[in-house]
GROMACS .gro file of C-alpha atoms in nm:
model
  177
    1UNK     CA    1   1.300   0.849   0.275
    2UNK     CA    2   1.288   0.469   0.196
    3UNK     CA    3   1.187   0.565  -0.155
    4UNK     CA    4   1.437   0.807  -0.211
    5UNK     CA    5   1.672   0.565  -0.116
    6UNK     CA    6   1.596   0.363  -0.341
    7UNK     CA    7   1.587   0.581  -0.654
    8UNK     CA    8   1.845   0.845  -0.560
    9UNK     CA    9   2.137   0.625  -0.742
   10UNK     CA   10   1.964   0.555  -1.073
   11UNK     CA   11   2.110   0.727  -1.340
   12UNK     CA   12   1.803   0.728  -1.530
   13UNK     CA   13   1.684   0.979  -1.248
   14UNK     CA   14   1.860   1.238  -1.364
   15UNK     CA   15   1.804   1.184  -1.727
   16UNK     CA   16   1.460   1.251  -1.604
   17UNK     CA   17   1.587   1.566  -1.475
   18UNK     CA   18   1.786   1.683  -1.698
   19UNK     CA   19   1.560   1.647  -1.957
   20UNK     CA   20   1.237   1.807  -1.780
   21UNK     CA   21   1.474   2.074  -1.713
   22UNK     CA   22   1.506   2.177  -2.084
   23UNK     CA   23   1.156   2.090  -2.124
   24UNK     CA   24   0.946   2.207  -1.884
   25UNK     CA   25   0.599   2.170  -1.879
   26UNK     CA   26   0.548   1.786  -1.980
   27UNK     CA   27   0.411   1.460  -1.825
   28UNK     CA   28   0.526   1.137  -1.750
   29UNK     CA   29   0.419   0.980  -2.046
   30UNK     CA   30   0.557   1.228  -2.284
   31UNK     CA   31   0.893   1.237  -2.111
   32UNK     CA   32   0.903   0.817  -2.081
   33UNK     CA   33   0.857   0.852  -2.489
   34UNK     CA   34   1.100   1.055  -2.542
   35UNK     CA   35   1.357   0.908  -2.332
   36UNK     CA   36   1.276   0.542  -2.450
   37UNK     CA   37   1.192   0.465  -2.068
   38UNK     CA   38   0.873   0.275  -1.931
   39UNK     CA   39   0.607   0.549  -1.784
   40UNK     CA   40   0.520   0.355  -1.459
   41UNK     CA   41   0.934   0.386  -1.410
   42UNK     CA   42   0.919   0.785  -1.536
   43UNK     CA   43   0.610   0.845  -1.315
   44UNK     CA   44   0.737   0.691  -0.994
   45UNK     CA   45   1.042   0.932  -1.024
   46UNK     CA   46   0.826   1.215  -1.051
   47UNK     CA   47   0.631   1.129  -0.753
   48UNK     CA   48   0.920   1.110  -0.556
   49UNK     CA   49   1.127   1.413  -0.611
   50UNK     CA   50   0.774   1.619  -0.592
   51UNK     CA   51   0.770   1.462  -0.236
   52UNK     CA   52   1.127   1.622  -0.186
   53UNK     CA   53   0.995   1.979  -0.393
   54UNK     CA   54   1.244   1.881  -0.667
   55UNK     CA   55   1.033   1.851  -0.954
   56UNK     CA   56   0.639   2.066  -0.923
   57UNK     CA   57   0.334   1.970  -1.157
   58UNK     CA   58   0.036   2.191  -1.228
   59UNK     CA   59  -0.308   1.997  -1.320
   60UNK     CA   60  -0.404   2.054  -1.665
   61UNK     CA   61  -0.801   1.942  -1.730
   62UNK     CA   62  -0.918   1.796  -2.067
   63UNK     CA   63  -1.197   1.542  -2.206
   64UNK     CA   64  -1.093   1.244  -1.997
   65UNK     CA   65  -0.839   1.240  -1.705
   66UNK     CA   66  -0.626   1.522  -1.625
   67UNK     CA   67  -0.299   1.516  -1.703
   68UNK     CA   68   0.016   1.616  -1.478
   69UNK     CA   69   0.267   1.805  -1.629
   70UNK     CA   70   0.579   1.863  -1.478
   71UNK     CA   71   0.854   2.114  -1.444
   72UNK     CA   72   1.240   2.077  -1.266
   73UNK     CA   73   1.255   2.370  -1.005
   74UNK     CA   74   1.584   2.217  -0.792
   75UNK     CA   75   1.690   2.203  -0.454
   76UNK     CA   76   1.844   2.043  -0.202
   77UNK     CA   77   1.740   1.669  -0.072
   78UNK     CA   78   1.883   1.585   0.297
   79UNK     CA   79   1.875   1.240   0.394
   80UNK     CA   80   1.864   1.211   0.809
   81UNK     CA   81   2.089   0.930   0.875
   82UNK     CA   82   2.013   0.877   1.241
   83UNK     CA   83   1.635   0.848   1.097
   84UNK     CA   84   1.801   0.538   0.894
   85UNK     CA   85   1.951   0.404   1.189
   86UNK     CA   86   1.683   0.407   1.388
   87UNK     CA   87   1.500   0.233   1.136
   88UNK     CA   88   1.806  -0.057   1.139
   89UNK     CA   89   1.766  -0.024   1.535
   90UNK     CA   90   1.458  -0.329   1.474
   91UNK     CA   91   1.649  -0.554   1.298
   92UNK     CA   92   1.618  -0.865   1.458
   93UNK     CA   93   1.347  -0.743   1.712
   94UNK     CA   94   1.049  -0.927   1.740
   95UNK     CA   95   0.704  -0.777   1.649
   96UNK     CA   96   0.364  -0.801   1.691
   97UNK     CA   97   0.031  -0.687   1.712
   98UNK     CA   98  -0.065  -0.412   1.991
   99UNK     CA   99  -0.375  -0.442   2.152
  100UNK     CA  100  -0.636  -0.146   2.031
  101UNK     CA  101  -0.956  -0.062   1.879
  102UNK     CA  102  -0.825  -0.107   1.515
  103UNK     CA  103  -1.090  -0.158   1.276
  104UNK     CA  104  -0.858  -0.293   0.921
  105UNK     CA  105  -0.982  -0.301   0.545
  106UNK     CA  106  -0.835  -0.667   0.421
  107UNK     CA  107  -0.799  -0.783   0.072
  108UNK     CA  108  -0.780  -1.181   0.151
  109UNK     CA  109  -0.766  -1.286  -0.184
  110UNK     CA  110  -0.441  -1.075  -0.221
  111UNK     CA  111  -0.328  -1.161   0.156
  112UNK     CA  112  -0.262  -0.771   0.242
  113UNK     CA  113  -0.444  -0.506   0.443
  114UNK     CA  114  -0.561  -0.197   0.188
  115UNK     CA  115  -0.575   0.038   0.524
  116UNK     CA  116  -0.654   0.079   0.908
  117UNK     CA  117  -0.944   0.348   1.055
  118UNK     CA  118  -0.710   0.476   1.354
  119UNK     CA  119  -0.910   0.758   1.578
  120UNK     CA  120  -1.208   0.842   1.327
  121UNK     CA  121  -0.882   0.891   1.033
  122UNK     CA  122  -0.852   0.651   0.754
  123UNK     CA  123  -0.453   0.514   0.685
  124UNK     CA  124  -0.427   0.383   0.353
  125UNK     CA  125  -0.128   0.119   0.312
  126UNK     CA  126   0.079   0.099   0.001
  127UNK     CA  127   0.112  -0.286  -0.150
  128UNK     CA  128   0.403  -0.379   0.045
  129UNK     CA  129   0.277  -0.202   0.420
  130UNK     CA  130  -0.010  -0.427   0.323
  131UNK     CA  131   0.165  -0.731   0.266
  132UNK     CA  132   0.388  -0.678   0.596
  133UNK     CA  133   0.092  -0.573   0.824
  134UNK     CA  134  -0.080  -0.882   0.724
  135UNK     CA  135   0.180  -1.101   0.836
  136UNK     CA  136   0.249  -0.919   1.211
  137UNK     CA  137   0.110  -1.196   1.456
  138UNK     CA  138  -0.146  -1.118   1.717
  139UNK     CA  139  -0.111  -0.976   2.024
  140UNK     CA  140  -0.008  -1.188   2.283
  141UNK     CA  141   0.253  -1.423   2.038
  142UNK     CA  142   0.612  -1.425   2.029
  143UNK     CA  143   0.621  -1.178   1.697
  144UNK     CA  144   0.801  -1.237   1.400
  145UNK     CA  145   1.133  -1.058   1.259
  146UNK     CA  146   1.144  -0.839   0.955
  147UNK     CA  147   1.416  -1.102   0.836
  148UNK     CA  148   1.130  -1.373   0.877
  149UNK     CA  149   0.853  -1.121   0.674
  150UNK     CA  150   1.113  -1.069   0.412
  151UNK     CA  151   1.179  -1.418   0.322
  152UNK     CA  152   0.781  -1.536   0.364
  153UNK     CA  153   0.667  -1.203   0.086
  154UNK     CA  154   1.000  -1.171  -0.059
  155UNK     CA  155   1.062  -0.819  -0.007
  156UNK     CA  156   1.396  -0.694   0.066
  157UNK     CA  157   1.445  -0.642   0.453
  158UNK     CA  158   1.483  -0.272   0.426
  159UNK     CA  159   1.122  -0.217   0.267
  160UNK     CA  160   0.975  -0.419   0.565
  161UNK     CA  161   1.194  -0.279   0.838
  162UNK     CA  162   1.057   0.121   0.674
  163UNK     CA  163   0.689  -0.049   0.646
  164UNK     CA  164   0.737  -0.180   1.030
  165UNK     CA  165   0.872   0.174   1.190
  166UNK     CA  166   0.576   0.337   1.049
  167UNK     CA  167   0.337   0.088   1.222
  168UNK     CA  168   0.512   0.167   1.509
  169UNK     CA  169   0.463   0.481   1.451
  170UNK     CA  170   0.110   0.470   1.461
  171UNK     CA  171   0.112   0.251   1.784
  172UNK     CA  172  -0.003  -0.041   1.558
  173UNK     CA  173   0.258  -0.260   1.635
  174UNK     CA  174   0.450  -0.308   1.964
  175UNK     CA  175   0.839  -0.458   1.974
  176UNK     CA  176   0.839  -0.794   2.209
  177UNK     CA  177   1.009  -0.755   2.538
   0.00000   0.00000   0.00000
């Protein structure tokens, strides 16, 4: 939801869009060129409204990497808003560590954790769960705020508070009585 959020008011979105929907059938890189946009920018879009069945890609296979190719199939995107205010609902709550048999895959150099082995699964973090996880205090402490992560990694407050309901979620993290 977070990243939807965060890309649903772009116009460049739905220049994107548009254009894959007179030209089906292309990857990011091909629609970035055309539309004088980065890729990363043209990929991350893609990713995003395939999450939401917006946009569908079929693998095609060649010497070297396969390549994604795209096509605009529409739809409707709901956004829950009491699952966005319950994600407001720990601002200003103090977290920390739950106690557990957590077994976490650190990058130190990088100061993030790359993923968690939770009940025999492996949970792979993205760059900023990483950065946030690494920074929730131990079990047992007085916890930290996602105002006080935001200003220490300088990520907005919204990205941690998403990144800290998740951990929650996965009874990683507890909220300090």
């Amino acid at each position: 939801m977070n990243e939807l959020l965060k890309i649903i008011s772009s116009p460049q979105l739905f220049e994107v869009l548009n254009f894959l929907k007179d030209n089906p059938d292309m990857n990011s890189s091909a629609i970035a060129k055309s539309l004088g946009y980065h890729t990363f920018t043209v990929q991350r879009y893609l990713e995003v409204m395939e999450k939401f069945n917006i946009v569908a890609f079929r693998e095609e296979k060649k010497i070297g990497r396969p390549s994604k190719k795209y096509r605009y199939i529409g739809g409707k995107i709901t956004i829950d808003i009491n699952e966005i205010l319950s994600i407001f609902k720990l601002k200003g709550k103090r977290i920390r560590e739950r106690s557990g048999d957590f077994k976490y895959s650190y990058d130190l150099n990088r100061e993030t954790i790359k993923g968690v082995i939770l009940n025999k699964e492996k949970i792979k973090f993205n760059e900023i769960e990483g950065k946030v996880l690494f920074l929730i205090p131990p079990v047992n402490s007085n916890g930290i705020t996602a105002c006080e992560i935001s200003e220490k990694i300088n990520i907005n407050e919204f990205d941690v508070l998403c990144a800290l309901k998740k951990f929650l979620s996965l009874n990683l993290i507890e909220v300090v009585e």
